[in-house]
C-alpha cells in the first residue's frame, strides 16, 4: 500500500510550485496565482489522478508562511508610524468589519441558511489576506509609501480582530450564543500580552544583539532569529493566541536594530519557501464541484466583497483625514479575503454548525478575490481616475469641504495646549495599567501551574502568596508613576477649569487645593474600579487581593522617592535602547554601503558620530558652506535628528545643534573634522540659549500662505529656522528656499523658546484687508 509522508508531499509541492512560478512569470501573471493553481492540480479534488499530496501533512507547515510573513511586518514595524496610522486604520477596520458582518448575515438569509452561518460567513469576509496583501506590497515596493503604511496598519489590527472573532465564533458554535464576557476578556488579554512582550523584548534586545554580534556568523544570526520567532510564538500559543501574533511581536522586538537589515535578508528565503507552501495548500482546498455548484453565489458575493471592502475602507480612511487617493490605493490592496476564512470554516465544521456549502463558497470567494487583487493594484491609477470621473460634482465638493473642515479642526486641536500636554501623561497611565495587569496575570499563571520547590520549607499557599508579593514589588514603580501622571492631569485640568473669569474666585490656594484633591480622588476611584474588575479574578483569594492593595499603599508612601528613581531608571533604559537601535541602524546602513565600496580595494575608512554643539559656528549652515570634504577629507554620511534619520542628504542640507552627524573617513581625518565642527561661533549673543523644536500649523489666513520660503524672511525677522515641512503625504527635511508654504502645512521650526513663541503669534495674526502682501 502506498503511504505518503511529509517529505514526499514537500517534494511534490516544491516541484509544482517551481513549474508554476516559471510559467506564470512567462505569461506575466502574479506568481501567487501560479502557486494556487499548482495546489489545485496536485490536490485531492481534481480527480484526474490519485492525489499526490495529503493536505493534512502540509497545513501546519503552511502556517509557517503566515508566521514568517507577520515577522516581516513586525521587522518593518515603527512605533511612531503606527501612532500616525492608528486612528485611520482603526476606523477603516471598524467600518469594514461592520459592513462585512452585515453582508454575511444578509447573504446567509438570502441563501436560506441559519443566522449562525451568517455570523461565520461575516467573519470569513471581514479579514483580508495578509499573505496576499503584503506580498503584493513588497512586489510593488510601496511598503514605505503612505498608502502601503495604511494597508499594513489595517492588517496589523486585523490580526488582533481575527483572535477576537475566533473567540466569539467558537463560543457561538459551542454554546449557541455569544459569549461577550469571553470576548471582552480576550480583547483585554491581547492588549496586555502585546504591550508586555514588546516592552520586555525591547529592554532585552541590546544585550541580545551584542551577544549575537560577538559570534558574528550567519548561522548564529539565523538560528537565534528563528529561536526568538518560535519562542514568542509558543508564548502566544500558550495564551491561546495565534502563532502569527507571536511572529509579528518577534519582528517588532528586533525591528530598528543594528541587525534588522541582515535578519531580513537571511530570513527572506524561508519566508518565500513557506509562503509558496501556504498558497499551494490554499489551492488544494478548492473543490471544483462545490465551486461549480455555487458559481453564481461566489461571483456575486466576490463582487460585493470587493466593492464593499474598498468602499468601507476608503470611507474610514478619508473620514480619519487621509487624502482621497491615498485612501483609495490602500483600500484596493485589501479587497480580498484570505487564509483566516479557512480557519473559521474549520471551526464551523468541527462543531457541525455551518452548512457544507459554506466552505465551497468561502474558498471560491477567496480564490476569485485573490485572483482579482493583483489586477486592481496594477491598475490603481486607472480605477481611481474612473471613480473620479463618475463621482457626482456634489460629492466631490462635499469631500473638498470636509477635508478643509478637518484640516481646520486638526489645526485647532494642535493649538490646544491642554490636549497637547495631557496626551503624554494619559498614554503613560494606560501603558502602566496594562503592564501592572500583565505582571499580575503572570504571577497568577506561575502560582497556579508551578508547585513549591521541595527544598523550600513553605506550603503551596504561602508559595503562591510569595509570588504575588514579588509581583507587587515589580509593580510598585509603575503604580507610583501612574499616581504622578494622574496628578499632572489634575493640575492641567485645574488650570483650564479655573482660568475662566467665572471661576477665578475659586482659584485661590485653599479652593484650588480642595478642587485638585477632589478631582484626584475621582480619577483614583475610576482607575481603582477598573483595576479591581480586571485584576481581582487573578488573585487566589479576596484576602490576598486586599493585602496586595494595603501593602502597595504603605510601601509606596514609605519608599516614594526610591520608587520614582527606579522607574526613571527603567524608562531611561528603554529610551536609550530605542535611541541606540536607531543610531546603530544608521551606522550599519552606512557600513554596509562602505563594505560594497571596499570589496575590491581595502581602505582604512570607518564611521564615527558627533553631536553638534549649540555654540558651533556651523549651526544652521549648509553642508556645502563647510567645505568639509576638501578641508578634512571627511564625508557627511548621515544625520540623525530627534530620533529620525535624514534621507537624501544634499549639499544644501543644513545642520543644527544637537544633530548627530555621522562622519565617514580615516581616523585622522575624522578627528580633524570633529575639531572643525566644535569651532565656536564669533557671535556670542545666542550662547547658552536653549534650542527648541516646535511643530507649527499653517492656519487659514496665515500671512505666509503662498510665499516662497526665501521670501518669508523668517530667519531675519524672528530668528527662527524652518527645518522641515509636512505637506499631506510628503515630509520635507531641510526644505529649499523655493519651497512654497500652503494652508494646512506643518512647519518644523527651530529656535529659542522666546523666538518660537513670537513666530507662532505672528502665524495666527491675519493680514489686514487693506494691506498688500509682499
XYZ file of N, CA and C in Angstrom, residues 224-363:
420
model
N 19.437 32.116 15.920
C 18.956 32.941 17.027
C 17.638 33.619 16.664
N 17.558 34.121 15.434
C 16.321 34.761 14.970
C 15.161 33.774 14.980
N 15.403 32.571 14.441
C 14.351 31.548 14.436
C 13.951 31.171 15.859
N 14.944 31.110 16.749
C 14.638 30.799 18.148
C 13.731 31.852 18.772
N 13.992 33.138 18.481
C 13.157 34.217 19.021
C 11.748 34.128 18.440
N 11.659 33.886 17.131
C 10.345 33.789 16.485
C 9.498 32.705 17.144
N 10.072 31.519 17.307
C 9.288 30.409 17.844
C 9.095 30.516 19.353
N 10.019 31.168 20.063
C 9.824 31.384 21.495
C 8.609 32.282 21.740
N 8.550 33.413 21.042
C 7.419 34.334 21.221
C 6.134 33.704 20.696
N 6.233 32.924 19.617
C 5.041 32.260 19.072
C 4.513 31.201 20.035
N 5.416 30.451 20.657
C 4.985 29.474 21.669
C 4.324 30.165 22.851
N 4.869 31.320 23.231
C 4.285 32.087 24.331
C 2.881 32.557 23.954
N 2.716 33.008 22.702
C 1.388 33.428 22.231
C 0.431 32.247 22.224
N 0.908 31.102 21.787
C 0.048 29.911 21.743
C -0.349 29.471 23.147
N 0.544 29.657 24.121
C 0.225 29.289 25.500
C -0.932 30.121 26.047
N -1.074 31.340 25.548
C -2.181 32.202 25.966
C -3.374 32.070 25.025
N -3.340 31.058 24.152
C -4.425 30.779 23.199
C -4.573 31.894 22.163
N -3.455 32.545 21.834
C -3.440 33.495 20.736
C -2.858 32.803 19.516
N -2.854 33.493 18.388
C -2.365 32.878 17.156
C -0.834 32.888 17.117
N -0.289 31.901 16.421
C 1.153 31.872 16.188
C 1.580 33.091 15.375
N 0.702 33.547 14.497
C 1.031 34.716 13.668
C 1.282 35.950 14.523
N 0.508 36.113 15.604
C 0.720 37.242 16.508
C 2.107 37.153 17.146
N 2.517 35.947 17.490
C 3.863 35.763 18.033
C 4.930 36.128 17.022
N 4.724 35.752 15.752
C 5.679 36.119 14.712
C 5.789 37.622 14.567
N 4.648 38.328 14.602
C 4.666 39.794 14.482
C 5.421 40.424 15.648
N 5.159 39.968 16.864
C 5.826 40.550 18.030
C 7.325 40.271 18.012
N 7.725 39.093 17.537
C 9.157 38.790 17.425
C 9.823 39.764 16.458
N 9.168 40.051 15.343
C 9.713 41.021 14.401
C 9.757 42.418 14.986
N 8.703 42.807 15.731
C 8.661 44.144 16.330
C 9.770 44.325 17.358
N 10.100 43.257 18.087
C 11.180 43.335 19.079
C 12.526 43.580 18.393
N 12.736 42.928 17.253
C 14.018 43.051 16.545
C 14.041 44.217 15.562
N 12.908 44.907 15.400
C 12.849 45.993 14.418
C 13.743 47.153 14.843
N 14.253 47.870 13.817
C 15.055 49.075 14.023
C 16.296 48.818 14.871
N 16.813 47.572 14.812
C 18.079 47.262 15.464
C 19.182 47.223 14.413
N 20.396 47.108 14.903
C 21.551 47.107 14.011
C 21.526 45.931 13.042
N 20.936 44.803 13.481
C 20.936 43.589 12.664
C 19.638 43.387 11.895
N 18.717 44.358 11.967
C 17.400 44.166 11.341
C 17.522 43.896 9.851
N 18.389 44.664 9.173
C 18.538 44.503 7.719
C 19.123 43.124 7.394
N 20.109 42.687 8.165
C 20.731 41.387 7.930
C 19.747 40.258 8.218
N 18.964 40.403 9.284
C 17.959 39.395 9.623
C 16.939 39.263 8.507
N 16.523 40.410 7.951
C 15.552 40.395 6.853
C 16.106 39.619 5.661
N 17.363 39.853 5.329
C 17.984 39.157 4.188
C 18.092 37.655 4.442
N 18.452 37.275 5.671
C 18.675 35.858 5.967
C 17.373 35.074 6.043
N 16.296 35.727 6.490
C 15.024 35.018 6.630
C 14.162 35.091 5.373
N 14.562 35.892 4.394
C 13.741 36.031 3.187
C 13.558 34.711 2.439
N 14.600 33.885 2.274
C 14.377 32.594 1.588
C 13.365 31.706 2.316
N 13.417 31.692 3.648
C 12.448 30.900 4.408
C 11.039 31.459 4.224
N 10.934 32.800 4.199
C 9.622 33.425 4.001
C 9.060 33.068 2.637
N 9.897 33.093 1.606
C 9.444 32.755 0.257
C 9.045 31.289 0.166
N 9.833 30.424 0.805
C 9.547 28.989 0.771
C 8.188 28.686 1.385
N 7.981 29.144 2.611
C 6.741 28.806 3.301
C 5.551 29.603 2.780
N 5.800 30.759 2.171
C 4.707 31.478 1.511
C 4.194 30.665 0.326
N 5.124 30.124 -0.456
C 4.729 29.274 -1.584
C 3.964 28.051 -1.079
N 4.448 27.465 0.001
C 3.780 26.303 0.581
C 2.361 26.653 1.018
N 2.203 27.837 1.583
C 0.881 28.263 2.031
C -0.091 28.385 0.853
N 0.320 29.064 -0.205
C -0.589 29.288 -1.329
C -0.900 27.970 -2.062
N 0.049 27.056 -2.089
C -0.227 25.738 -2.670
C -1.291 25.022 -1.843
N -1.191 25.136 -0.505
C -2.188 24.479 0.357
C -3.567 25.113 0.172
N -3.613 26.430 -0.106
C -4.893 27.079 -0.391
C -5.503 26.490 -1.659
N -4.676 26.302 -2.691
C -5.165 25.716 -3.931
C -5.692 24.313 -3.743
N -5.101 23.568 -2.810
C -5.548 22.199 -2.556
C -6.930 22.148 -1.907
N -7.359 23.257 -1.281
C -8.661 23.285 -0.624
C -9.814 23.542 -1.587
N -9.505 23.957 -2.807
C -10.559 24.321 -3.762
C -11.214 23.049 -4.313
N -12.488 22.930 -4.064
C -13.271 21.798 -4.559
C -14.030 22.251 -5.809
N -13.637 21.803 -7.010
C -14.272 22.305 -8.234
C -15.775 22.016 -8.301
N -16.201 20.885 -7.737
C -17.638 20.555 -7.771
C -18.424 21.548 -6.926
N -17.939 21.795 -5.710
C -18.624 22.736 -4.832
C -18.600 24.150 -5.388
N -17.460 24.529 -5.987
C -17.354 25.868 -6.575
C -18.317 26.000 -7.760
N -18.384 24.957 -8.598
C -19.275 24.996 -9.775
C -20.738 25.071 -9.350
N -21.110 24.299 -8.335
C -22.497 24.302 -7.875
C -22.913 25.645 -7.277
N -21.934 26.404 -6.754
C -22.235 27.701 -6.136
C -21.599 28.855 -6.920
N -21.383 28.635 -8.235
C -20.639 29.611 -9.038
C -21.291 30.984 -9.029
N -22.603 31.031 -9.200
C -23.297 32.333 -9.259
C -23.181 33.053 -7.918
N -23.387 32.302 -6.830
C -23.270 32.898 -5.497
C -21.859 33.415 -5.263
N -20.858 32.629 -5.660
C -19.462 33.015 -5.458
C -19.124 34.282 -6.232
N -19.528 34.340 -7.501
C -19.220 35.526 -8.312
C -19.925 36.768 -7.768
N -21.221 36.617 -7.417
C -21.964 37.765 -6.889
C -21.372 38.242 -5.571
N -21.067 37.289 -4.694
C -20.516 37.658 -3.390
C -19.116 38.258 -3.531
N -18.337 37.761 -4.499
C -16.993 38.309 -4.733
C -17.057 39.768 -5.143
N -17.988 40.088 -6.055
C -18.149 41.484 -6.492
C -18.574 42.361 -5.318
N -19.527 41.863 -4.519
C -19.999 42.626 -3.362
C -18.875 42.852 -2.358
N -18.055 41.803 -2.129
C -16.955 41.914 -1.172
C -15.926 42.930 -1.647
N -15.538 42.872 -2.914
C -14.528 43.795 -3.439
C -15.018 45.237 -3.329
N -16.252 45.479 -3.790
C -16.801 46.840 -3.731
C -17.013 47.270 -2.281
N -17.538 46.363 -1.455
C -17.820 46.694 -0.060
C -16.562 46.981 0.731
N -15.528 46.157 0.567
C -14.285 46.381 1.304
C -13.610 47.668 0.847
N -13.594 47.888 -0.464
C -12.984 49.121 -0.971
C -13.731 50.338 -0.427
N -15.052 50.328 -0.485
C -15.845 51.489 -0.076
C -15.717 51.758 1.420
N -15.850 50.705 2.232
C -15.812 50.907 3.683
C -14.440 51.356 4.153
N -13.377 50.751 3.599
C -12.019 51.169 3.974
C -11.757 52.604 3.519
N -12.193 52.926 2.296
C -11.968 54.284 1.788
C -12.674 55.312 2.667
N -13.914 55.042 3.028
C -14.662 55.991 3.867
C -13.981 56.162 5.222
N -13.555 55.039 5.823
C -12.888 55.120 7.122
C -11.600 55.914 7.061
N -10.777 55.660 6.052
C -9.508 56.379 5.920
C -9.743 57.851 5.607
N -10.710 58.129 4.735
C -10.986 59.519 4.367
C -11.532 60.301 5.558
N -12.457 59.701 6.309
C -13.015 60.375 7.482
C -11.947 60.636 8.538
N -10.895 59.814 8.539
C -9.807 59.990 9.505
C -8.747 60.961 9.013
N -8.982 61.593 7.844
C -8.080 62.649 7.400
C -7.088 62.275 6.329
N -7.217 61.083 5.737
C -6.288 60.690 4.684
C -6.716 61.278 3.337
N -5.740 61.667 2.494
C -6.083 62.154 1.151
C -6.850 61.091 0.371
N -7.794 61.495 -0.479
C -8.646 60.524 -1.175
C -7.880 59.466 -1.956
N -6.814 59.870 -2.682
C -6.099 58.881 -3.499
C -5.279 57.926 -2.621
N -4.730 58.431 -1.533
C -4.027 57.538 -0.595
C -4.994 56.512 -0.020
N -6.171 56.975 0.387
C -7.195 56.065 0.919
C -7.616 55.047 -0.134
N -7.741 55.494 -1.399
C -8.140 54.587 -2.471
C -7.116 53.505 -2.736
N -5.847 53.877 -2.798
C -4.793 52.876 -3.062
C -4.694 51.867 -1.928
N -4.778 52.349 -0.689
C -4.711 51.434 0.459
C -5.898 50.473 0.461
N -7.071 50.980 0.090
C -8.283 50.142 0.095
C -8.239 49.076 -0.988
N -7.667 49.392 -2.153
C -7.568 48.407 -3.228
C -6.686 47.228 -2.831
N -5.660 47.499 -2.033
C -4.750 46.432 -1.608
C -5.493 45.376 -0.793
N -6.538 45.784 -0.093
C -7.221 44.892 0.853
C -8.552 44.349 0.339
N -8.763 44.373 -0.945
C -10.075 43.975 -1.494
C -10.167 42.476 -1.737
N -9.828 41.692 -0.730
C -9.906 40.229 -0.875
C -10.094 39.586 0.492
N -10.448 38.313 0.524
C -10.450 37.546 1.772
C -9.366 36.491 1.635
N -8.961 35.924 2.766
C -7.818 35.022 2.666
C -7.796 33.906 3.668
N -6.595 33.684 4.220
C -6.304 32.479 4.983
C -7.170 32.313 6.226
N -7.577 33.417 6.844
C -8.356 33.307 8.071
C -9.711 32.644 7.817
N -10.258 32.812 6.600
C -11.543 32.197 6.276
C -11.516 30.691 6.422
N -10.385 30.054 6.092
C -10.280 28.597 6.191
C -10.248 28.142 7.656
N -9.681 28.989 8.529
C -9.685 28.663 9.964
C -11.111 28.710 10.506
N -11.882 29.731 10.082
C -13.265 29.870 10.556
C -14.133 28.707 10.063
N -13.988 28.336 8.793
C -14.782 27.222 8.271
C -14.436 25.919 8.998
N -13.179 25.767 9.394
C -12.781 24.571 10.133
C -13.463 24.525 11.500
N -13.616 25.690 12.154
C -14.309 25.730 13.451
C -15.783 25.356 13.266
N -16.404 25.935 12.220
C -17.806 25.607 11.959
C -18.012 24.137 11.674
N -17.087 23.541 10.892
C -17.195 22.113 10.571
C -16.968 21.254 11.813
N -16.072 21.681 12.695
C -15.761 20.913 13.909
C -16.997 20.762 14.795
N -17.752 21.847 14.933
C -18.940 21.820 15.789
C -20.216 21.532 15.003
N -20.096 21.295 13.689
C -21.231 20.962 12.819
C -22.357 21.991 12.909
N -21.971 23.266 12.881
C -22.977 24.327 12.980
C -23.091 25.128 11.686
N -22.304 24.777 10.677
C -22.342 25.516 9.414
C -22.728 24.582 8.278
N -23.229 25.182 7.215
C -23.657 24.415 6.045
C -22.445 23.861 5.301
N -22.574 22.654 4.696
C -21.457 22.100 3.908
C -21.066 23.014 2.739
N -22.007 23.816 2.240
C -21.695 24.699 1.116
C -20.850 25.902 1.536
N -20.792 26.152 2.868
C -20.089 27.360 3.314
C -18.607 27.308 2.959
N -17.958 26.128 3.112
C -16.544 26.026 2.784
C -16.314 26.226 1.289
N -17.199 25.680 0.446
C -17.055 25.876 -1.001
C -17.207 27.346 -1.364
N -18.189 28.007 -0.756
C -18.397 29.435 -1.034
C -17.199 30.241 -0.556
N -16.704 29.937 0.651
C -15.566 30.679 1.200
C -14.325 30.503 0.338
N -14.009 29.262 -0.044
C -12.819 29.022 -0.865
C -12.977 29.635 -2.247
